């Protein structure tokens, strides 16, 4: 972005220091070549100037710009730093050096260089715009917004600062504010591929998937080599349930950068939704190199298990991601435990009581690994290592069904008595025969990055409540637990073992995509899951179809 908004420095040589007039001409030829896009010639011209005037800062600065534009970051950085050392009060040199450091991934260094440029030229917008970009790259979104706003107060037409301001607002969860800024960028520069890319992502976050796709395609029409746009297009197409097109989009991104972890991750998700488990779980391994999620994967405390025989060995399985994911992928543990000398699951403490009857060892993620562990694996790598297919999913009928071993842990009898005391729901005069008992969950964690697409709008489940011969129990936790006039057990639920004890006494569960769905599946409990467009909705945000399907299914149950 810096190259677009910060042109080469138009310095002229002081005639008093010239030994030959031709040096001035060579320097001007270099500037003309740079502006004309003849970058190799520009580098040669500035190099000739430096032969005759070694260490001349304007030549170093402009050669750094040309080398940077050619992708020669090492040479560009060396020239920019040399210019900073030669003339410490030359703000332009610090600006160029800061931009190059952003590209090299040295965000702290970039911030320091831009701060020096701001101190030298506080009246200019460009140094503050550069500082904003460096803060954004470092994940300091509030600081980026502040610096960009200050740059715009100095120059309202600074597109670089406005683009960064929009990006910072998007990163802080304000997609509408971001879109407003990107609209202004595109009004000033209709060929700004980055603004189309980021506005497209913001529109997707606002559930305007069609608008987001249009913006991403506009970005790619301008710059087909914009790998981030291809990867984001893969996400949008996956949301629209077009997994084949999503995979193709991700393949474009990967062709541009084979090590682009985000594109591999997105491709894996699309492949899994499309039913290709082999490709999906293989690509899902890239989560460990994802710029956001990868930092959560510390080194395993023992050699990684690759699927070799477990006889006589102690396997440590490390849980990851959400609690529901830990429950879902626990289906693999009983079979592995039967093969190994011992198996230990490291997971959140709140799940220990739930898993107490599985015949495995348990520890928390913060506990030291057992001293005799021979091998270890991240839990969601198990399907890849075990070459899982849709037809080989273990324990599809459930693997946490009530048993003598866990009945006490789950307090099943206590919850049976509690449910029996709940008020009945029926129309006056209606005869109750074999009344069914169904649990309801209508919203997930509001902090989840996909919550706007998985949680129901208020009142969406009302059609279900008129079902005859049916009692409903609210299992919804959090601020939305009292949305329906039905009995709620939320205040009494203390952990997943409590929830399991309740589910053991229900006939079925109706839920959105939350951990309750995974728990019900693990227990073999009939569960009707309301899913968004990438799974069940015919139109994103329209829950009437999935709810009608559940209503029909419940009506068919005796």
PDB file of C-alpha atoms in Angstrom, residues 60-350:
ATOM      1  CA  UNK A  60      19.904   5.315  -1.447  1.00  0.00           C
ATOM      2  CA  UNK A  61      16.257   6.054  -0.587  1.00  0.00           C
ATOM      3  CA  UNK A  62      15.068   5.921  -4.194  1.00  0.00           C
ATOM      4  CA  UNK A  63      17.085   2.804  -4.979  1.00  0.00           C
ATOM      5  CA  UNK A  64      15.487   1.226  -1.907  1.00  0.00           C
ATOM      6  CA  UNK A  65      12.052   2.085  -3.299  1.00  0.00           C
ATOM      7  CA  UNK A  66      12.860   0.612  -6.703  1.00  0.00           C
ATOM      8  CA  UNK A  67      14.404  -2.547  -5.221  1.00  0.00           C
ATOM      9  CA  UNK A  68      11.386  -2.921  -2.912  1.00  0.00           C
ATOM     10  CA  UNK A  69       9.047  -2.664  -5.882  1.00  0.00           C
ATOM     11  CA  UNK A  70      11.060  -5.419  -7.584  1.00  0.00           C
ATOM     12  CA  UNK A  71      10.678  -7.611  -4.491  1.00  0.00           C
ATOM     13  CA  UNK A  72      14.351  -7.418  -3.504  1.00  0.00           C
ATOM     14  CA  UNK A  73      13.622  -6.818   0.155  1.00  0.00           C
ATOM     15  CA  UNK A  74      17.131  -7.481   1.447  1.00  0.00           C
ATOM     16  CA  UNK A  75      18.730  -4.949  -0.892  1.00  0.00           C
ATOM     17  CA  UNK A  76      15.902  -2.469  -0.290  1.00  0.00           C
ATOM     18  CA  UNK A  77      16.254  -2.761   3.473  1.00  0.00           C
ATOM     19  CA  UNK A  78      20.029  -2.304   3.336  1.00  0.00           C
ATOM     20  CA  UNK A  79      19.702   0.882   1.247  1.00  0.00           C
ATOM     21  CA  UNK A  80      16.927   2.324   3.416  1.00  0.00           C
ATOM     22  CA  UNK A  81      18.848   1.698   6.626  1.00  0.00           C
ATOM     23  CA  UNK A  82      21.972   3.214   5.102  1.00  0.00           C
ATOM     24  CA  UNK A  83      19.983   6.344   4.203  1.00  0.00           C
ATOM     25  CA  UNK A  84      18.667   6.570   7.780  1.00  0.00           C
ATOM     26  CA  UNK A  85      22.192   6.331   9.162  1.00  0.00           C
ATOM     27  CA  UNK A  86      23.605   8.834   6.684  1.00  0.00           C
ATOM     28  CA  UNK A  87      20.916  11.470   7.303  1.00  0.00           C
ATOM     29  CA  UNK A  88      19.028  10.741  10.539  1.00  0.00           C
ATOM     30  CA  UNK A  89      16.778  13.747  10.006  1.00  0.00           C
ATOM     31  CA  UNK A  90      15.568  12.627   6.550  1.00  0.00           C
ATOM     32  CA  UNK A  91      11.966  11.601   7.308  1.00  0.00           C
ATOM     33  CA  UNK A  92      11.510  10.083   3.851  1.00  0.00           C
ATOM     34  CA  UNK A  93      14.253   7.539   4.536  1.00  0.00           C
ATOM     35  CA  UNK A  94      12.546   6.435   7.756  1.00  0.00           C
ATOM     36  CA  UNK A  95       9.240   6.155   5.873  1.00  0.00           C
ATOM     37  CA  UNK A  96      10.693   3.889   3.189  1.00  0.00           C
ATOM     38  CA  UNK A  97      12.544   1.810   5.764  1.00  0.00           C
ATOM     39  CA  UNK A  98       9.322   1.366   7.783  1.00  0.00           C
ATOM     40  CA  UNK A  99       7.364   0.204   4.749  1.00  0.00           C
ATOM     41  CA  UNK A 100      10.020  -2.356   3.870  1.00  0.00           C
ATOM     42  CA  UNK A 101      10.070  -3.657   7.441  1.00  0.00           C
ATOM     43  CA  UNK A 102       6.289  -4.241   7.283  1.00  0.00           C
ATOM     44  CA  UNK A 103       6.823  -6.400   4.202  1.00  0.00           C
ATOM     45  CA  UNK A 104       9.601  -8.303   5.960  1.00  0.00           C
ATOM     46  CA  UNK A 105       7.287  -9.064   8.887  1.00  0.00           C
ATOM     47  CA  UNK A 106       9.194  -6.890  11.377  1.00  0.00           C
ATOM     48  CA  UNK A 107       6.230  -4.982  12.795  1.00  0.00           C
ATOM     49  CA  UNK A 108       8.002  -3.628  15.914  1.00  0.00           C
ATOM     50  CA  UNK A 109      10.824  -2.340  13.739  1.00  0.00           C
ATOM     51  CA  UNK A 110       8.370  -0.755  11.326  1.00  0.00           C
ATOM     52  CA  UNK A 111       6.515   0.966  14.162  1.00  0.00           C
ATOM     53  CA  UNK A 112       9.779   2.367  15.538  1.00  0.00           C
ATOM     54  CA  UNK A 113      10.807   3.728  12.124  1.00  0.00           C
ATOM     55  CA  UNK A 114       7.426   5.339  11.490  1.00  0.00           C
ATOM     56  CA  UNK A 115       7.448   6.881  14.954  1.00  0.00           C
ATOM     57  CA  UNK A 116      10.804   8.461  14.080  1.00  0.00           C
ATOM     58  CA  UNK A 117       9.320   9.820  10.846  1.00  0.00           C
ATOM     59  CA  UNK A 118       6.331  11.228  12.760  1.00  0.00           C
ATOM     60  CA  UNK A 119       8.678  12.954  15.196  1.00  0.00           C
ATOM     61  CA  UNK A 120      10.623  14.478  12.297  1.00  0.00           C
ATOM     62  CA  UNK A 121       7.595  15.618  10.309  1.00  0.00           C
ATOM     63  CA  UNK A 122       4.556  15.782  12.637  1.00  0.00           C
ATOM     64  CA  UNK A 123       2.703  18.045  10.208  1.00  0.00           C
ATOM     65  CA  UNK A 124       2.603  15.375   7.471  1.00  0.00           C
ATOM     66  CA  UNK A 125      -0.105  12.747   7.061  1.00  0.00           C
ATOM     67  CA  UNK A 126       2.173  10.175   5.412  1.00  0.00           C
ATOM     68  CA  UNK A 127       4.225   9.214   8.497  1.00  0.00           C
ATOM     69  CA  UNK A 128       1.067   8.757  10.583  1.00  0.00           C
ATOM     70  CA  UNK A 129      -0.554   6.733   7.813  1.00  0.00           C
ATOM     71  CA  UNK A 130       2.524   4.511   7.721  1.00  0.00           C
ATOM     72  CA  UNK A 131       2.449   4.157  11.500  1.00  0.00           C
ATOM     73  CA  UNK A 132      -1.205   3.145  11.280  1.00  0.00           C
ATOM     74  CA  UNK A 133      -0.361   0.435   8.733  1.00  0.00           C
ATOM     75  CA  UNK A 134       2.468  -0.868  10.903  1.00  0.00           C
ATOM     76  CA  UNK A 135       0.217  -1.014  13.979  1.00  0.00           C
ATOM     77  CA  UNK A 136      -2.427  -2.847  11.945  1.00  0.00           C
ATOM     78  CA  UNK A 137       0.138  -5.397  10.789  1.00  0.00           C
ATOM     79  CA  UNK A 138       1.161  -5.891  14.422  1.00  0.00           C
ATOM     80  CA  UNK A 139      -2.427  -6.541  15.495  1.00  0.00           C
ATOM     81  CA  UNK A 140      -2.585  -3.265  17.452  1.00  0.00           C
ATOM     82  CA  UNK A 141      -5.937  -2.353  15.996  1.00  0.00           C
ATOM     83  CA  UNK A 142      -6.905   0.461  18.362  1.00  0.00           C
ATOM     84  CA  UNK A 143      -3.522   2.158  17.834  1.00  0.00           C
ATOM     85  CA  UNK A 144      -3.892   1.707  14.081  1.00  0.00           C
ATOM     86  CA  UNK A 145      -7.294   3.382  14.152  1.00  0.00           C
ATOM     87  CA  UNK A 146      -5.957   6.279  16.225  1.00  0.00           C
ATOM     88  CA  UNK A 147      -2.949   6.879  13.949  1.00  0.00           C
ATOM     89  CA  UNK A 148      -5.083   6.641  10.803  1.00  0.00           C
ATOM     90  CA  UNK A 149      -7.610   9.114  12.199  1.00  0.00           C
ATOM     91  CA  UNK A 150      -4.793  11.563  12.992  1.00  0.00           C
ATOM     92  CA  UNK A 151      -3.436  11.182   9.456  1.00  0.00           C
ATOM     93  CA  UNK A 152      -6.874  11.941   8.027  1.00  0.00           C
ATOM     94  CA  UNK A 153      -7.187  15.006  10.237  1.00  0.00           C
ATOM     95  CA  UNK A 154      -4.036  16.297   8.511  1.00  0.00           C
ATOM     96  CA  UNK A 155      -5.077  15.170   5.043  1.00  0.00           C
ATOM     97  CA  UNK A 156      -8.676  13.962   4.507  1.00  0.00           C
ATOM     98  CA  UNK A 157      -7.643  12.721   1.055  1.00  0.00           C
ATOM     99  CA  UNK A 158      -4.990  10.316   2.359  1.00  0.00           C
ATOM    100  CA  UNK A 159      -6.370   7.105   0.893  1.00  0.00           C
ATOM    101  CA  UNK A 160      -3.715   4.989   2.571  1.00  0.00           C
ATOM    102  CA  UNK A 161      -4.869   6.167   6.004  1.00  0.00           C
ATOM    103  CA  UNK A 162      -8.552   5.722   5.141  1.00  0.00           C
ATOM    104  CA  UNK A 163      -7.949   2.170   3.940  1.00  0.00           C
ATOM    105  CA  UNK A 164      -6.104   1.363   7.163  1.00  0.00           C
ATOM    106  CA  UNK A 165      -8.871   2.960   9.224  1.00  0.00           C
ATOM    107  CA  UNK A 166     -11.445   0.729   7.542  1.00  0.00           C
ATOM    108  CA  UNK A 167      -9.277  -2.344   8.075  1.00  0.00           C
ATOM    109  CA  UNK A 168      -8.778  -1.486  11.748  1.00  0.00           C
ATOM    110  CA  UNK A 169     -12.493  -1.024  12.314  1.00  0.00           C
ATOM    111  CA  UNK A 170     -13.232  -4.327  10.633  1.00  0.00           C
ATOM    112  CA  UNK A 171     -10.661  -6.067  12.839  1.00  0.00           C
ATOM    113  CA  UNK A 172     -12.344  -4.578  15.919  1.00  0.00           C
ATOM    114  CA  UNK A 173     -15.764  -5.972  15.035  1.00  0.00           C
ATOM    115  CA  UNK A 174     -17.254  -2.936  13.296  1.00  0.00           C
ATOM    116  CA  UNK A 175     -17.907  -4.160   9.740  1.00  0.00           C
ATOM    117  CA  UNK A 176     -20.442  -1.412   8.995  1.00  0.00           C
ATOM    118  CA  UNK A 177     -17.947   1.270  10.011  1.00  0.00           C
ATOM    119  CA  UNK A 178     -15.330  -0.472   7.898  1.00  0.00           C
ATOM    120  CA  UNK A 179     -17.599  -0.577   4.848  1.00  0.00           C
ATOM    121  CA  UNK A 180     -18.177   3.179   5.169  1.00  0.00           C
ATOM    122  CA  UNK A 181     -14.417   3.799   4.987  1.00  0.00           C
ATOM    123  CA  UNK A 182     -13.870   1.395   2.091  1.00  0.00           C
ATOM    124  CA  UNK A 183     -16.703   3.077   0.170  1.00  0.00           C
ATOM    125  CA  UNK A 184     -14.778   6.338   0.389  1.00  0.00           C
ATOM    126  CA  UNK A 185     -11.551   4.675  -0.702  1.00  0.00           C
ATOM    127  CA  UNK A 186     -13.258   3.194  -3.755  1.00  0.00           C
ATOM    128  CA  UNK A 187     -14.919   6.495  -4.591  1.00  0.00           C
ATOM    129  CA  UNK A 188     -11.436   8.005  -4.823  1.00  0.00           C
ATOM    130  CA  UNK A 189      -9.732   5.001  -6.430  1.00  0.00           C
ATOM    131  CA  UNK A 190     -11.980   2.603  -8.334  1.00  0.00           C
ATOM    132  CA  UNK A 191      -9.065   0.240  -8.976  1.00  0.00           C
ATOM    133  CA  UNK A 192      -8.157  -0.291  -5.321  1.00  0.00           C
ATOM    134  CA  UNK A 193      -8.134  -4.096  -5.126  1.00  0.00           C
ATOM    135  CA  UNK A 194      -7.377  -4.097  -1.401  1.00  0.00           C
ATOM    136  CA  UNK A 195     -10.458  -2.015  -0.645  1.00  0.00           C
ATOM    137  CA  UNK A 196     -12.651  -4.401  -2.638  1.00  0.00           C
ATOM    138  CA  UNK A 197     -11.090  -7.335  -0.788  1.00  0.00           C
ATOM    139  CA  UNK A 198     -11.592  -5.881   2.673  1.00  0.00           C
ATOM    140  CA  UNK A 199     -15.050  -4.504   1.913  1.00  0.00           C
ATOM    141  CA  UNK A 200     -15.977  -7.951   0.630  1.00  0.00           C
ATOM    142  CA  UNK A 201     -14.861  -9.546   3.886  1.00  0.00           C
ATOM    143  CA  UNK A 202     -16.768  -6.913   5.881  1.00  0.00           C
ATOM    144  CA  UNK A 203     -19.913  -7.576   3.848  1.00  0.00           C
ATOM    145  CA  UNK A 204     -19.591 -11.291   4.499  1.00  0.00           C
ATOM    146  CA  UNK A 205     -19.350 -10.503   8.220  1.00  0.00           C
ATOM    147  CA  UNK A 206     -22.622  -8.583   7.848  1.00  0.00           C
ATOM    148  CA  UNK A 207     -24.205 -11.663   6.187  1.00  0.00           C
ATOM    149  CA  UNK A 208     -24.292  -9.909   2.803  1.00  0.00           C
ATOM    150  CA  UNK A 209     -22.685 -12.905   1.157  1.00  0.00           C
ATOM    151  CA  UNK A 210     -23.708 -11.998  -2.397  1.00  0.00           C
ATOM    152  CA  UNK A 211     -22.298  -8.491  -1.966  1.00  0.00           C
ATOM    153  CA  UNK A 212     -19.125  -9.931  -0.500  1.00  0.00           C
ATOM    154  CA  UNK A 213     -18.682 -12.318  -3.421  1.00  0.00           C
ATOM    155  CA  UNK A 214     -19.192  -9.438  -5.877  1.00  0.00           C
ATOM    156  CA  UNK A 215     -16.505  -7.385  -4.129  1.00  0.00           C
ATOM    157  CA  UNK A 216     -14.050 -10.265  -4.008  1.00  0.00           C
ATOM    158  CA  UNK A 217     -14.534 -10.933  -7.709  1.00  0.00           C
ATOM    159  CA  UNK A 218     -14.007  -7.214  -8.392  1.00  0.00           C
ATOM    160  CA  UNK A 219     -10.727  -7.374  -6.450  1.00  0.00           C
ATOM    161  CA  UNK A 220      -9.609 -10.366  -8.503  1.00  0.00           C
ATOM    162  CA  UNK A 221     -10.574  -8.683 -11.764  1.00  0.00           C
ATOM    163  CA  UNK A 222      -8.128  -5.924 -10.834  1.00  0.00           C
ATOM    164  CA  UNK A 223      -5.460  -8.208  -9.393  1.00  0.00           C
ATOM    165  CA  UNK A 224      -5.831 -11.937 -10.215  1.00  0.00           C
ATOM    166  CA  UNK A 225      -2.740 -12.582  -8.106  1.00  0.00           C
ATOM    167  CA  UNK A 226      -4.388 -11.417  -4.876  1.00  0.00           C
ATOM    168  CA  UNK A 227      -4.223 -14.685  -2.962  1.00  0.00           C
ATOM    169  CA  UNK A 228      -6.183 -13.327   0.017  1.00  0.00           C
ATOM    170  CA  UNK A 229      -9.147 -12.574  -2.249  1.00  0.00           C
ATOM    171  CA  UNK A 230      -9.164 -16.126  -3.613  1.00  0.00           C
ATOM    172  CA  UNK A 231      -9.051 -17.526  -0.054  1.00  0.00           C
ATOM    173  CA  UNK A 232     -11.874 -15.248   1.117  1.00  0.00           C
ATOM    174  CA  UNK A 233     -13.915 -16.177  -1.941  1.00  0.00           C
ATOM    175  CA  UNK A 234     -13.515 -19.794  -0.862  1.00  0.00           C
ATOM    176  CA  UNK A 235     -15.052 -18.926   2.516  1.00  0.00           C
ATOM    177  CA  UNK A 236     -17.980 -17.060   0.950  1.00  0.00           C
ATOM    178  CA  UNK A 237     -18.738 -19.869  -1.497  1.00  0.00           C
ATOM    179  CA  UNK A 238     -18.594 -22.389   1.347  1.00  0.00           C
ATOM    180  CA  UNK A 239     -21.183 -20.340   3.246  1.00  0.00           C
ATOM    181  CA  UNK A 240     -23.323 -20.468   0.096  1.00  0.00           C
ATOM    182  CA  UNK A 241     -22.905 -24.283   0.131  1.00  0.00           C
ATOM    183  CA  UNK A 242     -21.030 -24.281  -3.211  1.00  0.00           C
ATOM    184  CA  UNK A 243     -18.162 -26.378  -1.906  1.00  0.00           C
ATOM    185  CA  UNK A 244     -16.839 -27.362  -5.347  1.00  0.00           C
ATOM    186  CA  UNK A 245     -16.418 -23.718  -6.378  1.00  0.00           C
ATOM    187  CA  UNK A 246     -14.971 -22.937  -2.934  1.00  0.00           C
ATOM    188  CA  UNK A 247     -12.297 -25.596  -3.391  1.00  0.00           C
ATOM    189  CA  UNK A 248     -11.451 -24.212  -6.830  1.00  0.00           C
ATOM    190  CA  UNK A 249     -11.061 -20.715  -5.379  1.00  0.00           C
ATOM    191  CA  UNK A 250      -8.758 -22.000  -2.638  1.00  0.00           C
ATOM    192  CA  UNK A 251      -6.741 -23.900  -5.237  1.00  0.00           C
ATOM    193  CA  UNK A 252      -6.096 -20.591  -7.036  1.00  0.00           C
ATOM    194  CA  UNK A 253      -4.769 -19.124  -3.782  1.00  0.00           C
ATOM    195  CA  UNK A 254      -2.571 -22.159  -3.115  1.00  0.00           C
ATOM    196  CA  UNK A 255      -1.178 -22.034  -6.674  1.00  0.00           C
ATOM    197  CA  UNK A 256      -0.088 -18.465  -5.965  1.00  0.00           C
ATOM    198  CA  UNK A 257       1.443 -19.415  -2.602  1.00  0.00           C
ATOM    199  CA  UNK A 258       1.806 -23.127  -1.790  1.00  0.00           C
ATOM    200  CA  UNK A 259       2.491 -22.251   1.860  1.00  0.00           C
ATOM    201  CA  UNK A 260      -0.634 -20.109   2.298  1.00  0.00           C
ATOM    202  CA  UNK A 261      -2.041 -21.766   5.429  1.00  0.00           C
ATOM    203  CA  UNK A 262      -5.328 -19.831   5.403  1.00  0.00           C
ATOM    204  CA  UNK A 263      -6.188 -21.115   1.919  1.00  0.00           C
ATOM    205  CA  UNK A 264      -5.341 -24.704   2.875  1.00  0.00           C
ATOM    206  CA  UNK A 265      -7.511 -24.371   6.012  1.00  0.00           C
ATOM    207  CA  UNK A 266     -10.438 -22.951   4.005  1.00  0.00           C
ATOM    208  CA  UNK A 267     -10.044 -25.688   1.420  1.00  0.00           C
ATOM    209  CA  UNK A 268     -10.135 -28.313   4.137  1.00  0.00           C
ATOM    210  CA  UNK A 269     -13.381 -26.979   5.582  1.00  0.00           C
ATOM    211  CA  UNK A 270     -15.000 -26.909   2.137  1.00  0.00           C
ATOM    212  CA  UNK A 271     -13.815 -30.440   1.371  1.00  0.00           C
ATOM    213  CA  UNK A 272     -15.189 -31.775   4.665  1.00  0.00           C
ATOM    214  CA  UNK A 273     -18.570 -30.156   4.035  1.00  0.00           C
ATOM    215  CA  UNK A 274     -18.491 -31.678   0.563  1.00  0.00           C
ATOM    216  CA  UNK A 275     -17.939 -35.149   2.044  1.00  0.00           C
ATOM    217  CA  UNK A 276     -14.298 -35.605   0.968  1.00  0.00           C
ATOM    218  CA  UNK A 277     -12.875 -36.666   4.313  1.00  0.00           C
ATOM    219  CA  UNK A 278      -9.426 -37.639   3.005  1.00  0.00           C
ATOM    220  CA  UNK A 279      -8.701 -34.270   1.395  1.00  0.00           C
ATOM    221  CA  UNK A 280     -10.548 -32.368   4.091  1.00  0.00           C
ATOM    222  CA  UNK A 281      -8.751 -33.765   7.112  1.00  0.00           C
ATOM    223  CA  UNK A 282      -5.379 -33.622   5.334  1.00  0.00           C
ATOM    224  CA  UNK A 283      -5.870 -29.903   4.611  1.00  0.00           C
ATOM    225  CA  UNK A 284      -7.229 -29.364   8.124  1.00  0.00           C
ATOM    226  CA  UNK A 285      -3.733 -30.085   9.447  1.00  0.00           C
ATOM    227  CA  UNK A 286      -2.796 -26.609   8.186  1.00  0.00           C
ATOM    228  CA  UNK A 287      -4.647 -25.163  11.183  1.00  0.00           C
ATOM    229  CA  UNK A 288      -1.378 -25.580  13.073  1.00  0.00           C
ATOM    230  CA  UNK A 289       0.263 -23.053  10.739  1.00  0.00           C
ATOM    231  CA  UNK A 290      -2.693 -20.671  10.561  1.00  0.00           C
ATOM    232  CA  UNK A 291      -1.643 -17.090  11.503  1.00  0.00           C
ATOM    233  CA  UNK A 292      -4.495 -16.837  14.040  1.00  0.00           C
ATOM    234  CA  UNK A 293      -5.011 -20.392  15.285  1.00  0.00           C
ATOM    235  CA  UNK A 294      -1.495 -21.739  14.936  1.00  0.00           C
ATOM    236  CA  UNK A 295      -0.220 -19.975  18.035  1.00  0.00           C
ATOM    237  CA  UNK A 296      -2.461 -22.199  20.181  1.00  0.00           C
ATOM    238  CA  UNK A 297      -0.464 -25.295  19.223  1.00  0.00           C
ATOM    239  CA  UNK A 298       2.446 -25.686  21.572  1.00  0.00           C
ATOM    240  CA  UNK A 299       4.980 -28.415  21.027  1.00  0.00           C
ATOM    241  CA  UNK A 300       3.604 -31.807  22.018  1.00  0.00           C
ATOM    242  CA  UNK A 301       5.290 -33.314  25.110  1.00  0.00           C
ATOM    243  CA  UNK A 302       6.227 -36.544  23.282  1.00  0.00           C
ATOM    244  CA  UNK A 303       6.849 -37.712  19.699  1.00  0.00           C
ATOM    245  CA  UNK A 304       3.791 -37.223  17.486  1.00  0.00           C
ATOM    246  CA  UNK A 305       1.749 -40.378  17.002  1.00  0.00           C
ATOM    247  CA  UNK A 306       1.466 -41.130  13.291  1.00  0.00           C
ATOM    248  CA  UNK A 307      -0.808 -44.172  13.473  1.00  0.00           C
ATOM    249  CA  UNK A 308       1.794 -46.815  14.291  1.00  0.00           C
ATOM    250  CA  UNK A 309       0.816 -49.714  16.630  1.00  0.00           C
ATOM    251  CA  UNK A 310       0.038 -48.644  20.202  1.00  0.00           C
ATOM    252  CA  UNK A 311       0.648 -51.941  21.982  1.00  0.00           C
ATOM    253  CA  UNK A 312       2.579 -51.338  25.201  1.00  0.00           C
ATOM    254  CA  UNK A 313       2.578 -47.555  24.717  1.00  0.00           C
ATOM    255  CA  UNK A 314       1.023 -44.643  26.610  1.00  0.00           C
ATOM    256  CA  UNK A 315      -0.742 -42.234  24.229  1.00  0.00           C
ATOM    257  CA  UNK A 316      -1.542 -38.659  25.251  1.00  0.00           C
ATOM    258  CA  UNK A 317      -4.368 -37.007  23.289  1.00  0.00           C
ATOM    259  CA  UNK A 318      -4.488 -33.218  23.587  1.00  0.00           C
ATOM    260  CA  UNK A 319      -7.913 -31.575  23.222  1.00  0.00           C
ATOM    261  CA  UNK A 320      -8.242 -28.441  21.129  1.00  0.00           C
ATOM    262  CA  UNK A 321     -10.773 -25.818  20.052  1.00  0.00           C
ATOM    263  CA  UNK A 322     -14.242 -25.855  21.635  1.00  0.00           C
ATOM    264  CA  UNK A 323     -15.674 -28.107  24.329  1.00  0.00           C
ATOM    265  CA  UNK A 324     -18.132 -29.524  21.818  1.00  0.00           C
ATOM    266  CA  UNK A 325     -15.235 -30.486  19.554  1.00  0.00           C
ATOM    267  CA  UNK A 326     -13.589 -32.325  22.435  1.00  0.00           C
ATOM    268  CA  UNK A 327     -16.807 -34.270  23.030  1.00  0.00           C
ATOM    269  CA  UNK A 328     -17.309 -35.059  19.334  1.00  0.00           C
ATOM    270  CA  UNK A 329     -13.769 -36.319  18.786  1.00  0.00           C
ATOM    271  CA  UNK A 330     -13.796 -38.357  21.998  1.00  0.00           C
ATOM    272  CA  UNK A 331     -15.517 -41.059  19.908  1.00  0.00           C
ATOM    273  CA  UNK A 332     -12.043 -42.270  18.849  1.00  0.00           C
ATOM    274  CA  UNK A 333     -10.708 -42.751  22.355  1.00  0.00           C
ATOM    275  CA  UNK A 334     -12.261 -46.055  23.530  1.00  0.00           C
ATOM    276  CA  UNK A 335     -10.888 -48.003  20.558  1.00  0.00           C
ATOM    277  CA  UNK A 336      -7.450 -46.426  20.919  1.00  0.00           C
ATOM    278  CA  UNK A 337      -7.456 -47.065  24.658  1.00  0.00           C
ATOM    279  CA  UNK A 338      -8.114 -50.765  23.991  1.00  0.00           C
ATOM    280  CA  UNK A 339      -4.984 -50.910  21.814  1.00  0.00           C
ATOM    281  CA  UNK A 340      -2.632 -48.910  24.028  1.00  0.00           C
ATOM    282  CA  UNK A 341      -1.071 -49.647  27.381  1.00  0.00           C
ATOM    283  CA  UNK A 342      -2.756 -46.468  28.575  1.00  0.00           C
ATOM    284  CA  UNK A 343      -4.476 -43.428  27.055  1.00  0.00           C
ATOM    285  CA  UNK A 344      -4.724 -40.012  28.683  1.00  0.00           C
ATOM    286  CA  UNK A 345      -6.904 -37.170  27.434  1.00  0.00           C
ATOM    287  CA  UNK A 346      -5.743 -33.653  28.317  1.00  0.00           C
ATOM    288  CA  UNK A 347      -8.853 -31.480  28.230  1.00  0.00           C
ATOM    289  CA  UNK A 348     -10.787 -28.786  30.054  1.00  0.00           C
ATOM    290  CA  UNK A 349     -11.553 -29.621  33.676  1.00  0.00           C
ATOM    291  CA  UNK A 350     -15.296 -29.152  33.177  1.00  0.00           C
TER     292      UNK A 350
END
